[in-house]
Short mmCIF file of C-alpha atoms in Angstrom, two decimals:
data_model
loop_
_atom_site.label_atom_id
_atom_site.label_comp_id
_atom_site.label_asym_id
_atom_site.label_seq_id
_atom_site.Cartn_x
_atom_site.Cartn_y
_atom_site.Cartn_z
CA LEU A 1 -6.21 53.19 33.33
CA ILE A 2 -5.34 51.42 36.57
CA THR A 3 -7.87 52.56 39.16
CA ASN A 4 -8.42 49.50 41.37
CA THR A 5 -5.32 49.67 43.57
CA SER A 6 -4.26 51.86 46.49
CA ARG A 7 -0.58 51.00 46.02
CA PHE A 8 1.75 53.63 44.56
CA PHE A 9 3.93 53.04 41.51
CA THR A 10 7.66 53.71 41.34
CA LYS A 11 8.82 53.03 37.73
CA ILE A 12 7.40 52.46 34.26
CA LYS A 13 9.13 51.00 31.19
CA PHE A 14 7.89 50.53 27.58
CA LEU A 15 9.55 47.99 25.28
CA ASN A 16 7.87 49.48 22.22
CA ASN A 17 4.99 51.74 21.40
CA LYS A 18 2.44 49.23 22.77
CA THR A 19 4.08 47.01 25.39
CA GLY A 20 4.96 48.49 28.75
CA TRP A 21 5.49 47.57 32.40
CA VAL A 22 4.93 49.45 35.66
CA VAL A 23 6.19 48.45 39.12
CA GLY A 24 5.62 49.74 42.62
CA GLU A 25 4.68 49.13 46.22
CA SER A 26 4.06 45.59 47.61
CA GLY A 27 5.46 43.91 44.52
CA THR A 28 2.97 45.55 42.18
CA ILE A 29 3.66 44.76 38.52
CA TYR A 30 1.27 45.62 35.72
CA ARG A 31 1.71 45.01 31.99
CA THR A 32 0.00 46.64 29.02
CA LYS A 33 0.07 45.40 25.42
CA ASP A 34 -2.18 48.08 23.97
CA ALA A 35 -0.27 51.27 24.76
CA GLY A 36 -1.80 51.59 28.21
CA VAL A 37 -5.47 51.13 27.40
CA THR A 38 -5.67 48.00 29.55
CA TRP A 39 -3.33 46.60 32.18
CA SER A 40 -2.93 43.07 33.66
CA ASP A 41 -1.58 42.21 37.10
CA LYS A 42 1.66 40.14 37.07
CA THR A 43 2.58 40.43 40.76
CA PHE A 44 5.14 37.87 41.93
CA THR A 45 6.31 39.22 45.32
CA ASP A 46 5.05 41.13 48.36
CA LEU A 47 8.15 43.35 48.46
CA THR A 48 8.27 46.83 46.95
CA LEU A 49 9.83 47.04 43.46
CA ASN A 50 11.41 50.38 42.65
CA HIS A 51 13.04 49.87 39.23
CA VAL A 52 12.14 48.22 35.92
CA SER A 53 14.26 47.83 32.77
CA SER A 54 14.71 45.61 29.70
CA ASN A 55 17.55 43.68 28.03
CA SER A 56 18.52 42.61 24.52
CA ARG A 57 16.37 39.44 24.73
CA ASN A 58 13.26 41.54 25.11
CA GLU A 59 12.93 40.61 28.76
CA ILE A 60 11.72 42.91 31.53
CA ILE A 61 13.80 42.97 34.72
CA ALA A 62 12.27 44.34 37.93
CA CYS A 63 14.23 44.85 41.15
CA GLY A 64 13.56 46.28 44.54
CA GLN A 65 13.44 45.81 48.30
CA ASN A 66 15.69 43.18 49.97
CA GLY A 67 17.44 42.40 46.69
CA THR A 68 14.33 41.19 44.92
CA ILE A 69 14.79 40.58 41.18
CA GLY A 70 12.20 39.32 38.70
CA ILE A 71 12.76 38.56 35.00
CA PHE A 72 9.77 38.43 32.66
CA ASN A 73 9.86 37.17 29.08
CA GLU A 74 7.17 38.47 26.76
CA ASN A 75 6.93 35.00 25.15
CA CYS A 76 6.51 33.21 28.48
CA GLN A 77 3.25 31.23 29.04
CA ALA A 78 2.20 30.98 32.67
CA ILE A 79 0.99 27.48 33.64
CA ALA A 80 -1.41 26.80 36.49
CA PRO A 81 0.26 25.18 39.53
CA SER A 82 -0.26 21.54 40.51
CA ASN A 83 -2.13 20.37 43.59
CA TYR A 84 0.20 18.45 45.94
CA SER A 85 -2.22 18.31 48.89
CA ILE A 86 -2.45 14.86 50.45
CA SER A 87 -5.87 13.18 50.22
CA GLU A 88 -6.44 13.40 54.00
CA SER A 89 -6.14 17.19 53.84
CA LEU A 90 -8.93 17.39 51.25
CA ASN A 91 -11.40 15.26 53.24
CA ILE A 92 -11.66 16.61 56.77
CA CYS A 93 -13.94 16.61 59.80
CA ILE A 94 -16.30 19.47 60.57
CA GLY A 95 -14.80 22.07 62.92
CA THR A 96 -11.16 21.47 61.87
CA SER A 97 -8.67 23.18 59.56
CA THR A 98 -6.29 21.71 57.00
CA VAL A 99 -3.12 22.51 55.04
CA LEU A 100 -3.17 22.75 51.24
CA THR A 101 -0.06 22.46 49.08
CA ALA A 102 0.56 23.58 45.50
CA LEU A 103 3.77 23.70 43.43
CA GLY A 104 4.63 25.67 40.31
CA GLN A 105 7.53 27.42 38.55
CA GLY A 106 7.15 30.80 40.22
CA LYS A 107 5.30 32.62 42.93
CA ILE A 108 2.33 30.64 44.34
CA SER A 109 -0.59 32.77 45.52
CA TRP A 110 -3.84 31.69 47.20
CA TYR A 111 -7.24 33.35 46.66
CA SER A 112 -10.84 32.99 47.79
CA ALA A 113 -12.37 33.12 44.28
CA PRO A 114 -11.59 31.88 40.75
CA THR A 115 -11.04 35.49 39.64
CA GLY A 116 -10.57 38.57 41.77
CA GLY A 117 -11.60 37.71 45.31
CA GLN A 118 -9.56 38.03 48.49
CA PHE A 119 -5.81 37.46 48.35
CA LEU A 120 -4.99 35.01 51.16
CA ARG A 121 -1.31 34.10 51.09
CA SER A 122 1.79 33.76 48.93
CA SER A 123 3.41 30.40 49.69
CA ASN A 124 3.48 26.82 48.49
CA THR A 125 1.28 25.93 51.47
CA PHE A 126 -1.90 27.43 52.88
CA GLN A 127 -3.38 26.78 56.33
CA THR A 128 -7.17 27.14 56.12
CA PRO A 129 -9.29 28.52 58.94
CA VAL A 130 -11.59 26.15 60.83
CA LEU A 131 -14.22 24.96 58.34
CA SER A 132 -17.84 23.91 58.83
CA ASN A 133 -18.86 23.53 55.16
CA ASN A 134 -17.36 22.29 51.91
CA THR A 135 -15.00 25.02 50.71
CA THR A 136 -12.98 25.70 47.55
CA TYR A 137 -9.75 27.71 47.43
CA TYR A 138 -7.94 28.91 44.32
CA VAL A 139 -4.20 29.05 43.65
CA GLN A 140 -2.21 30.60 40.82
CA ASP A 141 1.41 30.62 39.63
CA SER A 142 3.06 33.90 38.61
CA THR A 143 6.18 32.71 36.76
CA CYS A 144 6.09 35.40 34.09
CA SER A 145 2.46 36.36 34.33
CA ALA A 146 -0.53 35.33 36.40
CA SER A 147 -1.58 31.79 35.46
CA PRO A 148 -5.15 30.49 35.43
CA ARG A 149 -6.20 29.68 38.97
CA LEU A 150 -6.44 26.04 40.07
CA ALA A 151 -9.47 25.15 42.21
CA ILE A 152 -8.78 22.93 45.23
CA GLN A 153 -11.93 21.65 46.93
CA ILE A 154 -12.13 20.57 50.56
CA THR A 155 -14.91 18.20 51.63
CA VAL A 156 -16.03 18.85 55.21
CA ASN A 157 -17.66 15.78 56.76
CA THR A 158 -20.00 15.29 59.69
CA PRO A 159 -19.66 11.57 60.55
CA VAL A 160 -23.09 9.97 60.93
CA ILE A 161 -24.40 6.42 61.28
CA SER A 162 -26.88 6.48 58.39
CA LYS A 163 -28.90 3.33 59.11
CA VAL A 164 -28.88 0.36 61.46
CA PHE A 165 -30.19 -3.16 60.92
CA PRO A 166 -31.21 -5.09 64.07
CA ASP A 167 -31.63 -8.85 64.21
CA THR A 168 -34.00 -11.33 65.84
CA ILE A 169 -32.99 -14.83 66.88
CA CYS A 170 -34.98 -17.70 68.34
CA GLY A 171 -33.48 -19.03 71.53
CA ALA A 172 -29.93 -18.51 72.77
CA GLY A 173 -27.45 -17.83 69.99
CA SER A 174 -25.57 -15.26 67.91
CA GLY A 175 -27.13 -12.57 65.75
CA ILE A 176 -25.82 -10.50 62.86
CA LEU A 177 -26.18 -6.73 63.27
CA SER A 178 -25.41 -4.23 60.49
CA ALA A 179 -24.94 -0.48 60.06
CA THR A 180 -24.04 2.00 57.33
CA SER A 181 -22.33 5.40 57.58
CA ASN A 182 -21.62 8.36 55.35
CA VAL A 183 -17.87 8.32 56.01
CA GLY A 184 -15.17 6.73 58.15
CA THR A 185 -14.68 3.37 59.83
CA ILE A 186 -17.61 1.72 61.63
CA LYS A 187 -16.89 0.37 65.13
CA TRP A 188 -19.06 -1.62 67.57
CA PHE A 189 -19.30 -1.28 71.36
CA ASN A 190 -21.00 -2.88 74.35
CA THR A 191 -21.85 0.48 75.92
CA PRO A 192 -23.50 3.72 74.71
CA THR A 193 -20.42 5.75 75.74
CA GLY A 194 -16.82 4.95 76.57
CA GLY A 195 -15.39 1.46 76.50
CA THR A 196 -13.27 -0.28 73.90
CA ALA A 197 -14.46 -1.27 70.45
CA ILE A 198 -15.33 -4.99 70.24
CA ALA A 199 -15.51 -5.16 66.44
CA SER A 200 -15.23 -3.02 63.30
CA GLY A 201 -16.92 -3.10 59.91
CA SER A 202 -20.47 -2.82 58.62
CA ASN A 203 -21.51 -6.28 59.89
CA PHE A 204 -21.10 -7.58 63.43
CA THR A 205 -21.70 -11.16 64.56
CA THR A 206 -22.60 -10.99 68.23
CA PRO A 207 -21.46 -13.41 70.92
CA VAL A 208 -24.05 -15.93 72.16
CA ASN A 209 -26.89 -14.18 73.99
CA THR A 210 -29.71 -15.68 76.00
CA ASN A 211 -31.65 -12.40 76.43
CA SER A 212 -32.45 -9.40 74.26
CA ARG A 213 -30.00 -6.50 74.46
CA ASN A 214 -28.56 -3.46 72.63
CA TYR A 215 -25.15 -3.06 71.05
CA TYR A 216 -23.83 0.36 69.98
CA VAL A 217 -22.17 1.53 66.78
CA GLN A 218 -20.26 4.66 65.73
CA THR A 219 -18.21 5.79 62.75
CA GLU A 220 -14.93 7.67 62.98
CA MET A 221 -12.57 9.40 60.56
CA ASN A 222 -9.85 9.79 63.18
CA LEU A 223 -9.52 10.09 66.95
CA ASN A 224 -10.93 13.62 66.87
CA CYS A 225 -13.71 13.05 64.33
CA ILE A 226 -16.29 10.60 65.71
CA SER A 227 -20.05 10.30 65.27
CA SER A 228 -22.50 9.80 68.11
CA ARG A 229 -23.33 6.16 68.87
CA ALA A 230 -26.50 4.49 67.68
CA ALA A 231 -28.18 1.59 69.46
CA VAL A 232 -28.75 -1.63 67.49
CA ASN A 233 -31.11 -4.18 69.05
CA LEU A 234 -30.66 -7.93 69.20
CA THR A 235 -34.02 -9.53 70.08
CA VAL A 236 -33.90 -13.03 71.58
CA LEU A 237 -37.29 -14.76 71.32
CA PRO A 238 -38.14 -17.86 73.37
CA ALA A 239 -36.87 -21.04 71.76
CA LEU A 240 -39.53 -23.26 70.23
CA ASN A 241 -40.27 -26.61 71.84
CA LYS A 242 -39.53 -28.92 68.92
CA SER A 243 -40.02 -32.17 70.79
CA ILE A 244 -42.69 -34.68 69.73
CA ASN A 245 -44.84 -37.03 71.79
CA LYS A 246 -46.66 -40.02 70.39
CA ASP A 247 -49.40 -42.39 71.40
CA SER A 248 -50.61 -45.55 69.74
CA ILE A 249 -52.13 -43.80 66.72
CA LYS A 250 -50.52 -40.40 66.22
CA LEU A 251 -47.58 -38.03 66.66
CA ILE A 252 -48.15 -34.83 68.65
CA ALA A 253 -46.03 -31.64 68.56
CA ASN A 254 -45.44 -30.23 72.04
CA GLU A 255 -45.35 -26.56 70.89
CA SER A 256 -48.92 -25.24 70.96
CA ASN A 257 -50.62 -22.44 69.03
CA ALA A 258 -48.19 -22.56 66.14
CA SER A 259 -48.15 -23.46 62.45
CA TYR A 260 -47.09 -26.99 61.57
CA GLN A 261 -45.89 -28.97 58.58
CA TRP A 262 -45.17 -32.67 58.97
CA TYR A 263 -42.48 -34.37 56.87
CA ASP A 264 -41.67 -37.92 55.86
CA CYS A 265 -38.00 -38.33 56.79
CA SER A 266 -37.48 -41.08 54.23
CA ASN A 267 -37.53 -38.52 51.40
CA ASN A 268 -37.56 -35.25 53.40
CA ALA A 269 -40.78 -34.32 51.61
CA PRO A 270 -43.69 -32.42 53.19
CA ILE A 271 -46.82 -34.52 53.68
CA ASN A 272 -49.85 -33.08 51.92
CA ASN A 273 -52.42 -31.55 54.27
CA ALA A 274 -50.46 -32.62 57.37
CA THR A 275 -50.57 -29.19 59.02
CA SER A 276 -52.15 -29.86 62.41
CA VAL A 277 -50.52 -30.05 65.81
CA ASP A 278 -50.80 -33.83 65.54
CA TYR A 279 -50.37 -36.26 62.66
CA ARG A 280 -51.70 -39.82 62.28
CA PRO A 281 -49.30 -41.79 60.04
CA ILE A 282 -50.81 -44.46 57.81
CA LYS A 283 -47.56 -46.36 57.49
CA SER A 284 -44.61 -47.08 59.75
CA GLY A 285 -41.56 -44.84 59.32
CA PHE A 286 -39.68 -41.79 60.59
CA TYR A 287 -41.39 -38.40 60.74
CA LYS A 288 -40.57 -34.83 61.77
CA VAL A 289 -42.42 -31.52 62.02
CA LEU A 290 -41.54 -27.94 61.04
CA ILE A 291 -42.92 -25.52 63.64
CA THR A 292 -43.40 -21.77 62.96
CA LYS A 293 -44.41 -19.28 65.65
CA ASN A 294 -43.74 -15.58 66.31
CA ASN A 295 -41.39 -15.32 63.29
CA CYS A 296 -39.40 -18.31 64.56
CA SER A 297 -39.11 -21.63 62.76
CA ASP A 298 -37.51 -24.85 63.91
CA THR A 299 -37.65 -28.49 62.90
CA SER A 300 -37.85 -31.46 65.22
CA ASN A 301 -35.65 -34.51 65.03
CA CYS A 302 -36.97 -37.46 63.08
CA ILE A 303 -38.94 -39.82 65.29
CA GLU A 304 -39.95 -43.37 64.50
CA PHE A 305 -43.60 -44.34 64.47
CA VAL A 306 -44.91 -47.90 64.07
CA VAL A 307 -48.46 -48.29 62.83
CA LYS A 308 -50.28 -50.98 64.83
CA ASN A 309 -53.54 -52.48 63.71
CA VAL A 310 -54.51 -53.50 67.22
CA GLY A 311 -56.50 -50.89 69.04
CA ILE A 312 -58.47 -49.92 65.93
CA GLN A 313 -61.92 -51.20 66.72
CA SER A 314 -64.66 -51.65 64.19
CA ALA A 315 -68.28 -51.05 64.91
CA GLU A 316 -68.81 -54.80 64.93
CA ASN A 317 -66.27 -55.27 67.75
CA SER A 318 -67.68 -52.57 69.98
CA GLN A 319 -70.89 -53.11 71.93
CA ALA A 320 -70.78 -49.56 73.29
CA ILE A 321 -71.11 -47.73 69.94
CA SER A 322 -72.87 -48.37 66.64
CA ILE A 323 -72.57 -46.54 63.34
CA TYR A 324 -74.97 -46.93 60.41
CA PRO A 325 -75.31 -47.03 57.54
CA ASN A 326 -71.73 -47.99 56.71
CA PRO A 327 -71.01 -47.59 53.80
CA SER A 328 -72.87 -44.30 53.70
CA SER A 329 -73.63 -41.67 51.10
CA GLY A 330 -72.84 -38.98 53.68
CA THR A 331 -75.42 -39.38 56.44
CA LEU A 332 -74.15 -41.26 59.51
CA HIS A 333 -76.14 -42.26 62.59
CA ILE A 334 -74.02 -42.79 65.69
CA LEU A 335 -75.47 -44.41 68.81
CA SER A 336 -73.65 -45.05 72.09
CA ASP A 337 -74.43 -46.28 75.58
CA ASN A 338 -72.21 -43.52 76.96
CA GLN A 339 -71.90 -39.86 76.04
CA ILE A 340 -69.63 -39.09 73.12
CA HIS A 341 -67.42 -36.10 73.89
CA GLN A 342 -65.53 -35.72 70.60
CA LEU A 343 -65.70 -36.91 66.99
CA ILE A 344 -62.80 -36.74 64.50
CA ILE A 345 -62.72 -38.16 60.96
CA TYR A 346 -59.35 -38.78 59.23
CA ASP A 347 -58.63 -39.60 55.61
CA LEU A 348 -56.02 -42.20 54.66
CA THR A 349 -53.22 -39.58 54.70
CA GLY A 350 -53.96 -38.73 58.33
CA LYS A 351 -55.57 -35.40 57.49
CA ILE A 352 -58.52 -34.34 59.65
CA VAL A 353 -61.55 -33.80 57.41
CA TYR A 354 -64.13 -33.37 60.17
CA LYS A 355 -63.97 -32.53 63.86
CA HIS A 356 -66.65 -31.87 66.49
CA ASP A 357 -65.76 -31.09 70.12
CA SER A 358 -67.79 -30.83 73.35
CA ILE A 359 -70.69 -32.92 72.09
CA ASP A 360 -71.70 -34.87 75.19
CA LEU A 361 -74.53 -36.79 73.43
CA THR A 362 -75.37 -40.48 73.07
CA GLU A 363 -77.04 -40.09 69.67
CA ILE A 364 -75.58 -38.07 66.81
CA ILE A 365 -76.52 -37.65 63.16
CA LEU A 366 -73.74 -36.43 60.84
CA GLU A 367 -74.36 -34.91 57.41
CA LEU A 368 -70.95 -35.16 55.73
CA SER A 369 -69.89 -33.40 52.54
CA ILE A 370 -66.65 -35.24 51.86
CA LYS A 371 -65.28 -37.10 48.88
CA PRO A 372 -66.10 -40.78 48.47
CA GLY A 373 -63.47 -43.02 50.03
CA ILE A 374 -62.27 -44.80 53.15
CA TYR A 375 -61.99 -42.85 56.40
CA PHE A 376 -61.40 -43.50 60.09
CA LEU A 377 -63.84 -42.19 62.68
CA GLU A 378 -62.39 -41.43 66.11
CA THR A 379 -64.86 -41.25 69.00
CA VAL A 380 -63.89 -40.20 72.51
CA GLN A 381 -66.00 -41.37 75.50
CA ASN A 382 -64.66 -40.66 78.97
CA ASN A 383 -61.17 -42.23 78.87
CA THR A 384 -61.95 -44.53 75.92
CA THR A 385 -61.08 -43.77 72.31
CA THR A 386 -62.58 -45.93 69.57
CA TYR A 387 -61.54 -45.98 65.88
CA THR A 388 -63.97 -47.19 63.26
CA LYS A 389 -63.38 -47.52 59.55
CA ILE A 390 -66.16 -45.89 57.56
CA ILE A 391 -66.79 -45.86 53.83
CA ILE A 392 -68.37 -42.88 52.03
CA SER A 393 -69.87 -43.87 48.71
CA ASN A 394 -70.93 -41.71 45.80
CA GLN A 395 -73.67 -39.32 46.82
CA ASN A 396 -76.76 -39.26 44.65
#
């Protein structure tokens, strides 16, 4: 029995003792193949059909309002329609509608569900309502019977900048800022609102900046589908002072409170243990220093240094200071007519192995735990600096 329709029927026709057709209001067509036990909907028009008949080819012919005629072959196989919607109509912005298109061999009908559901429209095209979520519509072809319904899915996007990647530079220069989005084209701006885009794409190389500042990024699907803008920071740290001073015995980096690594420019190799603000070369040549501070690193130019033997005084040549025993097994006695303010001991690579500041004594005893070898002892008295070669022998 047919009990799920409020439409009235106008005609019924049986081809044999099992197969029959009934037509009626609003294009209603039902078919039975089991003598009326069950019926299937084969509607192909919205117009009222008021007559149904058959011909010698075993075809059913239905006619009705406004000259409507439908021919149905019992051997016909209904095929689902094809989706002809353009890609832009299937991928839309939140709060907008779209137009879907499907083509088939007969009547195209749109529904809200894969079976049953709400009938929406009979046409090759369907204008959706405004959508805020991903939505699927279903379309069927009714050439000779109702085809399987084709699902057409619409993706509703909310454009969002997913993540931003700031940059830090040392001194005036350009930075590289980056951003990712869930959809659309990424564009960069100077201002948080308004203005004209200055670049597009995930990565943006900034102009030269001398101070820290923000740039702004958004993603857009079209002129009416744009994300909010996100700030991306470019931090400009003070440039490092990579200049070097020198005196008669050492090179001195002018950037203070940093990490240092001195290099021999002849082979561009780092010098072992040369990691102080100053470096005392043991041979003439060109040297440079890598300076690291506050996440910034910079390298000085190579500077020439000439090692001069003059100016290095031995204990024998100085009447103001005496050091004994020399050689020593580690204990050194240092006597001076004037107060000694600072003591520094260097190895032959220029590395500081011992340092004592703010002494202000005329007699000092050092107990050294350093490897046997040749060292240079630097003593500072008022404005006089004396260098003495000392020898540390094997300790018993």
